[in-house]
Amino acid sequence: MIDTRILRDQPDRVRAAQAKRGLSDAVVDEALAADQARRRAIAEYEARRGEQKALGKQIPQAQGEEKQALLERTKALAAEVKAAEAAQVAAEEAWQAAVLAIPNLAHDDAPAGGEDDYTVLETVGTPRDFAAEGFEPRDHVELGRMLGAIDMERGAKVSGSRFYFLTGVGAQLELALVNLAMEQARNAGFTQVIAPSLVRPRAMEGTGFLGQAADDVYRIEGEDLYLVGTSEVPMAAYHSDEILDGSSLPLRYAAFSPCFRKEAGSHGKDTKGIIRVHWFDKVEMFVYTTTEDSDAEHQRLLAWEKEFLDKLELAYRVIDVAAGDLGLSATRKFDCEAWIPTQGRYRELTSTSNCTEFQTRRLDIRGRFPEGTAPISTLNGTLCAMTRTIVAILETHQNADGSVTVPQALRPHMGGLDVLKPMHA
RNA sequence: GGAGGCGUCGCCUAGUCCGGUCUAUGGCGCCCGCCUGCUAAGCGGGUUUGGGUCAACAGCCCAUCGCGGGUUCAAAUCCCGCCGCCUCCGCCA
């Protein structure tokens, strides 16, 4: 939810932000009108209610006819109060709906436009030149099969398309990545978390995933529970309805959880392998901090993501995602895209978003500071999404014989294993 | 899954049976002031959160006793539903 003070006092700022995302600004006038109606309804209700309370106080002392007269008046008043309250609630809900529909204001520095209007901030490392090395790189599906690391066929047999089994060194690789990610996070002062991946509607709604992204979310039939697409959801809701001690900020969490995505609307995209799957595991960084510090924290999250990719010796670039591709909650987003040799292009491996106060307003999270309570901000960033990271590692570090060299940093977490050797031709 | 108990303004707690000065009691903690070589003690005051109004973080008003409904002129208090926690039984990794 955006800051309603900004909406009321600087509606043009909201209009400009909508335009930057390529969205209509009609919602602004709708919200402003709803705000007017809401405040009128509140004034009306409170006036009636105040009268009712004042008269109600006189009743116990009143006697006889005076009491009868009072009862008669208050009885009529009660009906008015009830009607005014209903009107107030309706106006409040209409206003809520209007405001909730407005996405977070895009950051001044975020590029305007849609999906293709991102800016490349930097390119790190050089994609490996397999032609120069004299062999054709195998894709991760073939490497996974040769290494006995990824079983796509049985994934499909058991769970359907976009599912897989990680087996042998594949499973070992994931666990090593989880440990490496958690180790880095721990050393950076994060609190390690294993988060639930089933959440109530409140958590989904509060993080903005029941809006335009609702089609991508799995719901448990008959249970009023959702499967999360990222542990950002449980971690944002973790402190819902709480007032956090301002001096404890920033609160940094590194949460492991499986992630589930319907991938609705992506039929035909990335159908091969484990680039795009319905389930994967992820270690996610999630931070609560002050709004003033949020831009700086965003840079820190990006730096931690880069540090992790550097450890895996991957070539990647960092893009500044355009406003139209930010999603509902983010004001700014940086994606780290790793070079995938057999695709000949960069693919998103990690993503970090500054959601400022958008989620905390929805989830009723505030900070207590010497000056009083104030809204705080949330940020999230991928430390390691297992499947795509495994794809990048296998393809990048493969050798002509189908073996894969394990990046140095990962070896201690792989029991010292330095090369994954094919078990099949 | 079955039975029972509980949920009050940071923490603890009174109030709930018998609805109405409850504008929710008291203690602890915390904040401000007084007193005091300093500290402690003592004394006085303050201390939920959100919203409306307003130039105003001043006043005034409304809501808030887990959440949502209902009964009533009036609900912390009565009724219904939900959520959460605890105890016991059953089941289970």
Short mmCIF file of C-alpha atoms (C1' of nucleotides) in Angstrom, two decimals:
data_model
loop_
_atom_site.label_atom_id
_atom_site.label_comp_id
_atom_site.label_asym_id
_atom_site.label_seq_id
_atom_site.Cartn_x
_atom_site.Cartn_y
_atom_site.Cartn_z
CA MET A 1 0.00 0.00 0.00
CA ILE A 2 1.33 3.40 -0.88
CA ASP A 3 1.54 6.30 1.56
CA THR A 4 -1.92 7.82 1.53
CA ARG A 5 -0.49 11.17 2.58
CA ILE A 6 1.44 11.29 -0.67
CA LEU A 7 -1.69 10.31 -2.54
CA ARG A 8 -3.65 13.12 -0.92
CA ASP A 9 -1.00 15.84 -0.92
CA GLN A 10 0.97 15.06 -4.07
CA PRO A 11 -1.35 13.16 -6.40
CA ASP A 12 0.72 14.25 -9.37
CA ARG A 13 3.64 12.29 -8.02
CA VAL A 14 1.49 9.17 -8.05
CA ARG A 15 0.24 9.97 -11.55
CA ALA A 16 3.80 10.34 -12.78
CA ALA A 17 4.77 7.05 -11.14
CA GLN A 18 1.86 5.29 -12.83
CA ALA A 19 2.93 6.71 -16.18
CA LYS A 20 6.46 5.50 -15.58
CA ARG A 21 5.12 1.97 -15.22
CA GLY A 22 2.99 2.44 -18.32
CA LEU A 23 -0.21 2.28 -16.27
CA SER A 24 -3.31 4.43 -16.28
CA ASP A 25 -3.59 7.12 -13.63
CA ALA A 26 -7.35 6.72 -13.36
CA VAL A 27 -6.80 4.87 -10.09
CA VAL A 28 -5.48 8.07 -8.56
CA ASP A 29 -8.70 10.01 -9.02
CA GLU A 30 -10.72 6.97 -7.96
CA ALA A 31 -8.70 6.72 -4.78
CA LEU A 32 -8.95 10.45 -4.07
CA ALA A 33 -12.71 10.39 -4.54
CA ALA A 34 -12.96 7.34 -2.32
CA ASP A 35 -10.92 9.14 0.31
CA GLN A 36 -13.31 12.10 0.27
CA ALA A 37 -16.30 9.81 0.59
CA ARG A 38 -14.62 7.88 3.35
CA ARG A 39 -13.88 10.96 5.43
CA ARG A 40 -17.42 12.24 5.03
CA ALA A 41 -18.76 8.87 6.14
CA ILE A 42 -16.44 8.80 9.15
CA ALA A 43 -17.51 12.27 10.26
CA GLU A 44 -21.16 11.33 9.91
CA TYR A 45 -20.82 8.10 11.83
CA GLU A 46 -18.74 9.62 14.61
CA ALA A 47 -21.21 12.45 15.11
CA ARG A 48 -24.10 10.00 15.49
CA ARG A 49 -22.11 7.67 17.65
CA GLY A 50 -20.98 10.49 19.91
CA GLU A 51 -24.55 11.56 20.43
CA GLN A 52 -25.58 8.02 21.20
CA LYS A 53 -22.87 7.65 23.79
CA ALA A 54 -23.71 10.96 25.47
CA LEU A 55 -27.39 10.11 25.76
CA GLY A 56 -26.67 6.56 26.82
CA LYS A 57 -24.78 7.87 29.83
CA GLN A 58 -27.85 9.70 31.07
CA ILE A 59 -30.07 6.66 31.04
CA PRO A 60 -28.93 4.93 34.23
CA GLN A 61 -29.62 8.06 36.33
CA ALA A 62 -32.88 8.98 34.63
CA GLN A 63 -36.20 8.07 36.17
CA GLY A 64 -39.75 7.53 35.03
CA GLU A 65 -40.98 9.52 32.09
CA GLU A 66 -37.65 11.19 31.50
CA LYS A 67 -36.11 7.76 31.12
CA GLN A 68 -38.82 6.62 28.77
CA ALA A 69 -38.24 9.65 26.57
CA LEU A 70 -34.52 9.01 26.50
CA LEU A 71 -35.01 5.37 25.61
CA GLU A 72 -37.26 6.34 22.77
CA ARG A 73 -34.72 8.78 21.37
CA THR A 74 -31.76 6.47 21.75
CA LYS A 75 -33.64 3.65 20.17
CA ALA A 76 -34.15 5.73 17.05
CA LEU A 77 -30.56 6.89 17.25
CA ALA A 78 -29.33 3.32 17.43
CA ALA A 79 -30.77 2.64 14.00
CA GLU A 80 -29.12 5.77 12.62
CA VAL A 81 -25.78 4.81 14.14
CA LYS A 82 -26.04 1.37 12.64
CA ALA A 83 -26.79 2.74 9.21
CA ALA A 84 -24.03 5.34 9.44
CA GLU A 85 -21.58 2.68 10.58
CA ALA A 86 -22.48 0.44 7.65
CA ALA A 87 -21.99 3.37 5.28
CA GLN A 88 -18.67 4.17 6.92
CA VAL A 89 -17.46 0.58 6.63
CA ALA A 90 -18.50 0.43 2.98
CA ALA A 91 -16.71 3.72 2.24
CA GLU A 92 -13.64 2.51 4.10
CA GLU A 93 -13.57 -0.72 2.11
CA ALA A 94 -14.00 1.08 -1.20
CA TRP A 95 -11.12 3.35 -0.31
CA GLN A 96 -8.97 0.42 0.78
CA ALA A 97 -9.63 -1.39 -2.46
CA ALA A 98 -8.78 1.70 -4.48
CA VAL A 99 -5.53 2.33 -2.62
CA LEU A 100 -4.48 -1.31 -2.59
CA ALA A 101 -4.79 -1.39 -6.36
CA ILE A 102 -2.05 1.20 -6.73
CA PRO A 103 1.41 -0.32 -7.07
CA ASN A 104 4.36 1.01 -5.14
CA LEU A 105 5.72 4.24 -6.61
CA ALA A 106 8.63 3.44 -8.87
CA HIS A 107 11.96 4.79 -7.68
CA ASP A 108 13.19 7.98 -9.36
CA ASP A 109 16.24 6.10 -10.60
CA ALA A 110 14.35 3.10 -11.99
CA PRO A 111 14.26 3.14 -15.80
CA ALA A 112 10.86 3.95 -17.27
CA GLY A 113 9.09 1.49 -19.54
CA GLY A 114 8.44 -2.23 -19.74
CA GLU A 115 10.22 -5.56 -19.60
CA ASP A 116 12.76 -4.71 -22.32
CA ASP A 117 13.60 -1.26 -21.06
CA TYR A 118 16.02 -2.37 -18.36
CA THR A 119 19.42 -0.78 -17.99
CA VAL A 120 22.57 -2.89 -17.75
CA LEU A 121 24.46 -1.61 -14.72
CA GLU A 122 27.52 -3.78 -15.05
CA THR A 123 28.86 -6.98 -16.54
CA VAL A 124 31.03 -9.22 -14.41
CA GLY A 125 33.32 -11.90 -15.82
CA THR A 126 33.48 -13.10 -19.39
CA PRO A 127 31.29 -15.82 -20.85
CA ARG A 128 33.41 -18.90 -21.50
CA ASP A 129 34.46 -19.31 -25.13
CA PHE A 130 33.79 -22.98 -25.84
CA ALA A 131 34.57 -22.57 -29.54
CA ALA A 132 38.07 -21.45 -28.61
CA GLU A 133 38.37 -24.42 -26.28
CA GLY A 134 37.37 -26.67 -29.12
CA PHE A 135 34.19 -28.33 -27.91
CA GLU A 136 30.48 -27.88 -28.05
CA PRO A 137 28.98 -27.30 -24.58
CA ARG A 138 26.27 -29.72 -23.47
CA ASP A 139 23.12 -28.30 -21.95
CA HIS A 140 22.28 -28.90 -18.28
CA VAL A 141 19.71 -31.54 -19.13
CA GLU A 142 22.30 -33.72 -20.84
CA LEU A 143 24.97 -32.99 -18.24
CA GLY A 144 22.46 -33.73 -15.48
CA ARG A 145 21.65 -37.06 -17.08
CA MET A 146 25.30 -38.00 -17.62
CA LEU A 147 26.20 -37.10 -14.04
CA GLY A 148 23.15 -38.83 -12.60
CA ALA A 149 22.33 -35.44 -11.08
CA ILE A 150 18.98 -34.52 -12.61
CA ASP A 151 16.19 -36.93 -13.49
CA MET A 152 13.68 -35.14 -15.68
CA GLU A 153 11.86 -38.25 -16.94
CA ARG A 154 10.92 -39.49 -13.51
CA GLY A 155 10.07 -35.97 -12.42
CA ALA A 156 7.49 -35.85 -15.19
CA LYS A 157 6.28 -39.38 -14.45
CA VAL A 158 5.70 -38.69 -10.77
CA SER A 159 4.66 -35.04 -10.71
CA GLY A 160 4.19 -33.88 -14.28
CA SER A 161 5.89 -31.36 -16.50
CA ARG A 162 8.24 -28.85 -14.94
CA PHE A 163 9.19 -31.28 -12.16
CA TYR A 164 12.45 -33.08 -11.57
CA PHE A 165 14.37 -35.20 -9.13
CA LEU A 166 17.80 -34.10 -8.03
CA THR A 167 19.78 -37.26 -7.44
CA GLY A 168 23.30 -38.19 -6.38
CA VAL A 169 25.69 -35.29 -6.95
CA GLY A 170 22.70 -33.18 -8.01
CA ALA A 171 21.20 -33.52 -4.55
CA GLN A 172 24.64 -33.04 -3.05
CA LEU A 173 25.09 -29.89 -5.10
CA GLU A 174 21.87 -28.38 -3.80
CA LEU A 175 22.77 -29.11 -0.20
CA ALA A 176 26.23 -27.64 -0.74
CA LEU A 177 24.70 -24.50 -2.24
CA VAL A 178 22.31 -24.18 0.68
CA ASN A 179 25.20 -24.50 3.10
CA LEU A 180 27.41 -22.06 1.22
CA ALA A 181 24.58 -19.53 1.05
CA MET A 182 23.72 -19.94 4.71
CA GLU A 183 27.36 -19.71 5.68
CA GLN A 184 27.75 -16.43 3.83
CA ALA A 185 24.54 -15.04 5.29
CA ARG A 186 25.48 -16.12 8.80
CA ASN A 187 28.89 -14.48 8.51
CA ALA A 188 27.19 -11.29 7.32
CA GLY A 189 25.06 -11.28 10.45
CA PHE A 190 21.82 -12.68 9.06
CA THR A 191 19.55 -14.82 11.20
CA GLN A 192 19.08 -18.18 9.52
CA VAL A 193 15.49 -19.25 9.08
CA ILE A 194 13.64 -22.29 7.81
CA ALA A 195 10.28 -20.81 6.82
CA PRO A 196 6.87 -22.39 6.26
CA SER A 197 5.91 -22.62 2.61
CA LEU A 198 2.17 -22.75 3.25
CA VAL A 199 0.64 -19.48 4.34
CA ARG A 200 -2.71 -17.89 4.99
CA PRO A 201 -4.32 -15.40 2.60
CA ARG A 202 -3.20 -12.48 4.77
CA ALA A 203 0.46 -13.20 4.12
CA MET A 204 -0.09 -13.54 0.37
CA GLU A 205 -2.24 -10.43 0.21
CA GLY A 206 0.15 -8.45 2.37
CA THR A 207 3.09 -9.14 0.13
CA GLY A 208 1.13 -8.21 -2.97
CA PHE A 209 0.96 -11.65 -4.55
CA LEU A 210 -2.81 -11.86 -4.80
CA GLY A 211 -2.95 -8.95 -7.19
CA GLN A 212 -1.74 -9.29 -10.74
CA ALA A 213 0.39 -12.31 -9.75
CA ALA A 214 -2.53 -14.32 -8.34
CA ASP A 215 -2.66 -16.61 -11.35
CA ASP A 216 0.78 -17.88 -10.54
CA VAL A 217 -0.08 -18.94 -6.99
CA TYR A 218 -1.11 -22.44 -5.89
CA ARG A 219 -4.00 -22.64 -3.47
CA ILE A 220 -4.67 -25.67 -1.30
CA GLU A 221 -8.14 -26.92 -2.07
CA GLY A 222 -10.57 -26.43 0.78
CA GLU A 223 -7.90 -25.17 3.17
CA ASP A 224 -7.59 -21.39 2.79
CA LEU A 225 -3.85 -21.86 2.47
CA TYR A 226 -1.46 -20.92 -0.30
CA LEU A 227 1.84 -22.39 -1.36
CA VAL A 228 4.40 -19.62 -1.39
CA GLY A 229 6.32 -18.70 -4.52
CA THR A 230 9.15 -17.33 -2.37
CA SER A 231 9.97 -17.15 1.32
CA GLU A 232 9.63 -13.39 0.96
CA VAL A 233 5.99 -14.13 1.77
CA PRO A 234 6.37 -15.84 5.15
CA MET A 235 9.27 -13.54 6.06
CA ALA A 236 7.31 -10.37 5.36
CA ALA A 237 4.38 -11.71 7.35
CA TYR A 238 6.75 -12.91 10.09
CA HIS A 239 6.51 -9.58 11.92
CA SER A 240 2.96 -8.69 10.86
CA ASP A 241 0.96 -6.76 13.45
CA GLU A 242 4.15 -5.96 15.31
CA ILE A 243 5.82 -2.72 16.29
CA LEU A 244 9.54 -3.37 16.05
CA ASP A 245 12.09 -1.71 18.26
CA GLY A 246 13.67 0.89 15.99
CA SER A 247 17.09 0.35 17.53
CA SER A 248 16.99 -3.33 16.52
CA LEU A 249 16.91 -2.45 12.82
CA PRO A 250 18.02 -3.63 10.38
CA LEU A 251 16.64 -7.11 11.01
CA ARG A 252 18.25 -9.42 8.48
CA TYR A 253 16.96 -12.91 7.79
CA ALA A 254 18.19 -15.61 5.43
CA ALA A 255 15.29 -17.95 4.88
CA PHE A 256 15.31 -21.35 3.24
CA SER A 257 12.08 -22.68 1.79
CA PRO A 258 10.70 -24.49 -1.20
CA CYS A 259 9.00 -22.20 -3.73
CA PHE A 260 5.99 -23.11 -5.83
CA ARG A 261 4.90 -21.37 -8.99
CA LYS A 262 2.15 -22.27 -11.42
CA GLU A 263 4.01 -20.59 -14.25
CA ALA A 264 0.64 -19.73 -15.76
CA GLY A 265 1.03 -17.97 -19.04
CA SER A 266 4.51 -19.30 -19.66
CA HIS A 267 3.45 -22.33 -21.70
CA GLY A 268 6.09 -23.15 -24.23
CA LYS A 269 8.72 -21.03 -22.47
CA ASP A 270 11.74 -22.85 -21.10
CA THR A 271 10.12 -26.23 -21.43
CA LYS A 272 13.43 -28.06 -21.26
CA GLY A 273 15.24 -28.81 -18.06
CA ILE A 274 15.04 -27.00 -14.73
CA ILE A 275 15.24 -23.36 -15.82
CA ARG A 276 11.53 -22.86 -15.22
CA VAL A 277 9.90 -25.32 -12.80
CA HIS A 278 6.83 -25.50 -10.58
CA TRP A 279 8.92 -26.10 -7.50
CA PHE A 280 12.44 -25.24 -6.40
CA ASP A 281 14.27 -24.48 -3.18
CA LYS A 282 15.70 -21.10 -2.38
CA VAL A 283 17.67 -19.21 0.22
CA GLU A 284 16.24 -15.72 0.36
CA MET A 285 17.54 -12.65 2.16
CA PHE A 286 14.83 -10.58 3.80
CA VAL A 287 15.41 -7.30 5.62
CA TYR A 288 13.38 -4.94 7.74
CA THR A 289 14.97 -1.51 7.99
CA THR A 290 14.20 2.19 8.08
CA THR A 291 12.96 3.82 4.91
CA GLU A 292 15.89 6.26 4.92
CA ASP A 293 18.29 3.31 4.92
CA SER A 294 16.43 1.24 2.35
CA ASP A 295 18.33 2.41 -0.74
CA ALA A 296 21.66 1.75 0.95
CA GLU A 297 20.44 -1.65 2.15
CA HIS A 298 19.31 -2.46 -1.36
CA GLN A 299 22.88 -1.90 -2.55
CA ARG A 300 24.15 -4.15 0.22
CA LEU A 301 21.76 -6.93 -0.79
CA LEU A 302 22.95 -6.60 -4.37
CA ALA A 303 26.55 -6.78 -3.16
CA TRP A 304 25.82 -10.00 -1.24
CA GLU A 305 24.19 -11.51 -4.29
CA LYS A 306 27.22 -10.63 -6.40
CA GLU A 307 29.54 -12.01 -3.76
CA PHE A 308 27.73 -15.33 -3.96
CA LEU A 309 27.81 -15.48 -7.75
CA ASP A 310 31.50 -14.57 -7.66
CA LYS A 311 32.13 -17.54 -5.37
CA LEU A 312 30.52 -19.77 -7.95
CA GLU A 313 32.81 -18.31 -10.61
CA LEU A 314 29.93 -17.39 -12.91
CA ALA A 315 29.80 -14.72 -15.59
CA TYR A 316 26.86 -12.41 -15.05
CA ARG A 317 25.46 -8.96 -15.53
CA VAL A 318 23.37 -6.75 -13.29
CA ILE A 319 20.31 -5.02 -14.68
CA ASP A 320 18.18 -2.22 -13.29
CA VAL A 321 14.66 -3.50 -13.96
CA ALA A 322 12.32 -1.05 -15.69
CA ALA A 323 9.37 0.39 -13.79
CA GLY A 324 6.77 -1.55 -15.75
CA ASP A 325 8.37 -4.86 -14.78
CA LEU A 326 8.68 -4.22 -11.06
CA GLY A 327 5.59 -6.03 -9.85
CA LEU A 328 3.19 -4.56 -7.34
CA SER A 329 5.45 -4.15 -4.31
CA ALA A 330 8.83 -3.01 -5.50
CA THR A 331 10.01 0.53 -5.99
CA ARG A 332 13.22 -0.69 -7.55
CA LYS A 333 14.64 -4.04 -8.55
CA PHE A 334 18.05 -5.33 -9.59
CA ASP A 335 18.40 -8.68 -11.29
CA CYS A 336 21.63 -10.62 -11.55
CA GLU A 337 21.61 -12.61 -14.75
CA ALA A 338 24.13 -15.36 -15.29
CA TRP A 339 25.44 -16.39 -18.66
CA ILE A 340 23.94 -19.70 -19.77
CA PRO A 341 26.32 -21.10 -22.42
CA THR A 342 23.89 -23.27 -24.38
CA GLN A 343 21.32 -20.50 -24.49
CA GLY A 344 23.87 -17.90 -25.48
CA ARG A 345 22.31 -15.35 -23.21
CA TYR A 346 22.01 -14.05 -19.67
CA ARG A 347 19.25 -15.49 -17.51
CA GLU A 348 17.95 -14.24 -14.18
CA LEU A 349 19.53 -16.07 -11.26
CA THR A 350 18.87 -13.66 -8.45
CA SER A 351 16.73 -10.60 -7.92
CA THR A 352 16.63 -8.01 -5.19
CA SER A 353 13.73 -5.64 -4.55
CA ASN A 354 13.27 -2.62 -2.38
CA CYS A 355 9.61 -2.66 -1.37
CA THR A 356 9.93 0.37 0.91
CA GLU A 357 6.79 0.68 3.06
CA PHE A 358 4.45 -1.06 0.64
CA GLN A 359 4.36 -4.41 2.44
CA THR A 360 4.68 -3.12 5.99
CA ARG A 361 1.64 -0.87 5.56
CA ARG A 362 -0.40 -3.83 4.38
CA LEU A 363 0.87 -6.09 7.12
CA ASP A 364 0.69 -3.51 9.93
CA ILE A 365 4.37 -3.49 10.75
CA ARG A 366 5.87 -0.34 12.24
CA GLY A 367 8.96 0.74 14.08
CA ARG A 368 9.16 2.43 17.44
CA PHE A 369 11.60 5.32 17.42
CA PRO A 370 12.42 8.09 19.88
CA GLU A 371 10.13 10.39 17.85
CA GLY A 372 7.31 7.86 17.93
CA THR A 373 6.09 5.02 15.75
CA ALA A 374 6.83 5.23 12.04
CA PRO A 375 6.50 3.05 8.97
CA ILE A 376 9.52 0.94 8.11
CA SER A 377 10.67 -0.72 4.90
CA THR A 378 11.25 -4.25 3.69
CA LEU A 379 13.67 -5.55 1.10
CA ASN A 380 14.31 -8.97 -0.30
CA GLY A 381 16.98 -10.55 -2.39
CA THR A 382 17.76 -14.02 -3.67
CA LEU A 383 20.91 -15.48 -2.26
CA CYS A 384 20.55 -18.74 -4.12
CA ALA A 385 17.70 -20.22 -6.15
CA MET A 386 18.85 -23.82 -6.45
CA THR A 387 17.69 -24.93 -9.87
CA ARG A 388 18.90 -22.06 -12.00
CA THR A 389 22.13 -21.88 -10.04
CA ILE A 390 22.71 -25.57 -10.72
CA VAL A 391 22.03 -24.96 -14.41
CA ALA A 392 24.60 -22.16 -14.51
CA ILE A 393 27.22 -24.15 -12.61
CA LEU A 394 26.87 -27.30 -14.70
CA GLU A 395 26.92 -25.51 -18.02
CA THR A 396 29.62 -23.00 -17.15
CA HIS A 397 32.06 -25.37 -15.50
CA GLN A 398 31.64 -28.39 -17.78
CA ASN A 399 34.54 -30.12 -19.49
CA ALA A 400 34.77 -31.80 -22.89
CA ASP A 401 34.20 -35.27 -21.39
CA GLY A 402 30.97 -34.25 -19.69
CA SER A 403 32.54 -33.87 -16.26
CA VAL A 404 32.02 -30.67 -14.28
CA THR A 405 34.63 -28.84 -12.26
CA VAL A 406 33.31 -27.84 -8.85
CA PRO A 407 33.93 -24.16 -8.03
CA GLN A 408 36.53 -23.81 -5.27
CA ALA A 409 34.16 -22.22 -2.76
CA LEU A 410 31.73 -25.11 -3.05
CA ARG A 411 34.27 -27.89 -2.51
CA PRO A 412 34.37 -27.73 1.30
CA HIS A 413 30.60 -28.23 1.23
CA MET A 414 30.91 -31.13 -1.22
CA GLY A 415 33.15 -33.20 0.97
CA GLY A 416 36.18 -31.98 -0.93
CA LEU A 417 34.87 -33.19 -4.28
CA ASP A 418 36.55 -31.19 -7.05
CA VAL A 419 35.11 -32.79 -10.18
CA LEU A 420 31.68 -34.30 -10.87
CA LYS A 421 32.28 -37.31 -13.13
CA PRO A 422 29.79 -38.75 -15.61
CA MET A 423 28.29 -42.11 -14.74
CA HIS A 424 26.61 -42.43 -18.17
CA ALA A 425 28.02 -41.76 -21.61
"C1'" G B 1 -9.80 -36.22 15.16
"C1'" G B 2 -12.25 -36.06 20.50
"C1'" A B 3 -12.79 -33.51 25.53
"C1'" G B 4 -11.77 -29.34 28.55
"C1'" G B 5 -9.47 -24.57 29.76
"C1'" C B 6 -7.68 -19.79 28.34
"C1'" G B 7 -6.92 -15.04 25.21
"C1'" U B 8 -7.60 -7.43 28.98
"C1'" C B 9 -3.45 -0.96 26.77
"C1'" G B 10 5.34 -3.62 26.78
"C1'" C B 11 5.03 -7.77 30.90
"C1'" C B 12 1.91 -9.52 34.91
"C1'" U B 13 -2.98 -8.60 36.64
"C1'" A B 14 -8.45 -6.79 38.55
"C1'" G B 15 -13.03 -6.72 36.18
"C1'" U B 16 -16.57 -11.17 32.93
"C1'" C B 17 -21.20 -15.33 36.86
"C1'" C B 18 -25.29 -10.44 38.35
"C1'" G B 19 -24.46 -5.52 30.94
"C1'" G B 20 -24.63 1.04 32.55
"C1'" U B 21 -19.55 6.93 36.21
"C1'" C B 22 -14.99 0.75 33.15
"C1'" U B 23 -13.36 8.04 30.30
"C1'" A B 24 -10.60 -0.61 31.94
"C1'" U B 25 -7.88 -1.75 38.21
"C1'" G B 26 -3.28 -2.46 40.49
"C1'" G B 27 1.91 -3.86 40.19
"C1'" C B 28 6.54 -4.13 37.31
"C1'" G B 29 9.23 -1.79 33.56
"C1'" C B 30 9.90 2.80 31.01
"C1'" C B 31 9.71 8.43 30.47
"C1'" C B 32 9.40 13.52 32.70
"C1'" G B 33 9.71 16.47 37.09
"C1'" C B 34 10.75 17.24 42.47
"C1'" C B 35 13.98 15.91 46.31
"C1'" U B 36 19.14 14.52 46.95
"C1'" G B 37 27.32 15.21 47.37
"C1'" C B 38 26.26 10.93 43.29
"C1'" U B 39 23.26 6.60 42.95
"C1'" A B 40 19.29 4.16 45.18
"C1'" A B 41 14.97 5.06 47.87
"C1'" G B 42 10.89 8.48 48.34
"C1'" C B 43 7.15 11.97 46.24
"C1'" G B 44 4.17 13.91 41.92
"C1'" G B 45 2.81 13.21 36.85
"C1'" G B 46 2.87 10.44 32.33
"C1'" U B 47 2.98 5.69 29.57
"C1'" U B 48 -1.95 0.89 23.76
"C1'" U B 49 -2.60 1.55 18.83
"C1'" G B 50 -5.23 3.41 14.67
"C1'" G B 51 -8.45 7.13 12.68
"C1'" G B 52 -11.31 11.98 12.17
"C1'" U B 53 -10.98 17.27 12.90
"C1'" C B 54 -7.13 20.99 13.04
"C1'" A B 55 -1.88 25.38 11.18
"C1'" A B 56 -0.67 21.93 15.13
"C1'" C B 57 3.38 15.63 17.39
"C1'" A B 58 -2.05 21.40 21.17
"C1'" G B 59 -7.04 20.39 22.13
"C1'" C B 60 -11.62 17.77 21.06
"C1'" C B 61 -13.92 13.41 19.12
"C1'" C B 62 -14.38 8.04 17.29
"C1'" A B 63 -12.69 3.10 17.40
"C1'" U B 64 -9.66 -0.55 19.97
"C1'" C B 65 -10.31 -5.82 26.11
"C1'" G B 66 -7.67 -12.23 20.09
"C1'" C B 67 -10.84 -11.51 15.25
"C1'" G B 68 -15.80 -11.17 13.00
"C1'" G B 69 -21.03 -11.15 13.59
"C1'" G B 70 -25.53 -10.87 16.81
"C1'" U B 71 -28.78 -9.32 21.12
"C1'" U B 72 -29.62 -4.43 23.60
"C1'" C B 73 -31.07 2.35 24.45
"C1'" A B 74 -26.14 0.48 26.15
"C1'" A B 75 -21.29 -5.14 25.55
"C1'" A B 76 -14.47 -6.35 28.23
"C1'" U B 77 -19.10 -8.42 30.43
"C1'" C B 78 -24.62 -12.09 27.24
"C1'" C B 79 -25.12 -15.30 22.43
"C1'" C B 80 -22.94 -17.42 17.71
"C1'" G B 81 -18.80 -18.31 14.37
"C1'" C B 82 -13.57 -18.14 13.55
"C1'" C B 83 -8.30 -17.82 14.96
"C1'" G B 84 -4.46 -18.79 18.41
"C1'" C B 85 -2.37 -20.93 22.91
"C1'" C B 86 -2.46 -24.66 26.96
"C1'" U B 87 -3.92 -29.62 29.21
"C1'" C B 88 -5.64 -34.64 28.49
"C1'" C B 89 -7.06 -38.75 25.01
"C1'" G B 90 -6.41 -40.88 20.09
"C1'" C B 91 -3.20 -40.98 15.78
"C1'" C B 92 1.52 -40.01 13.62
"C1'" A B 93 7.26 -38.54 11.16
#
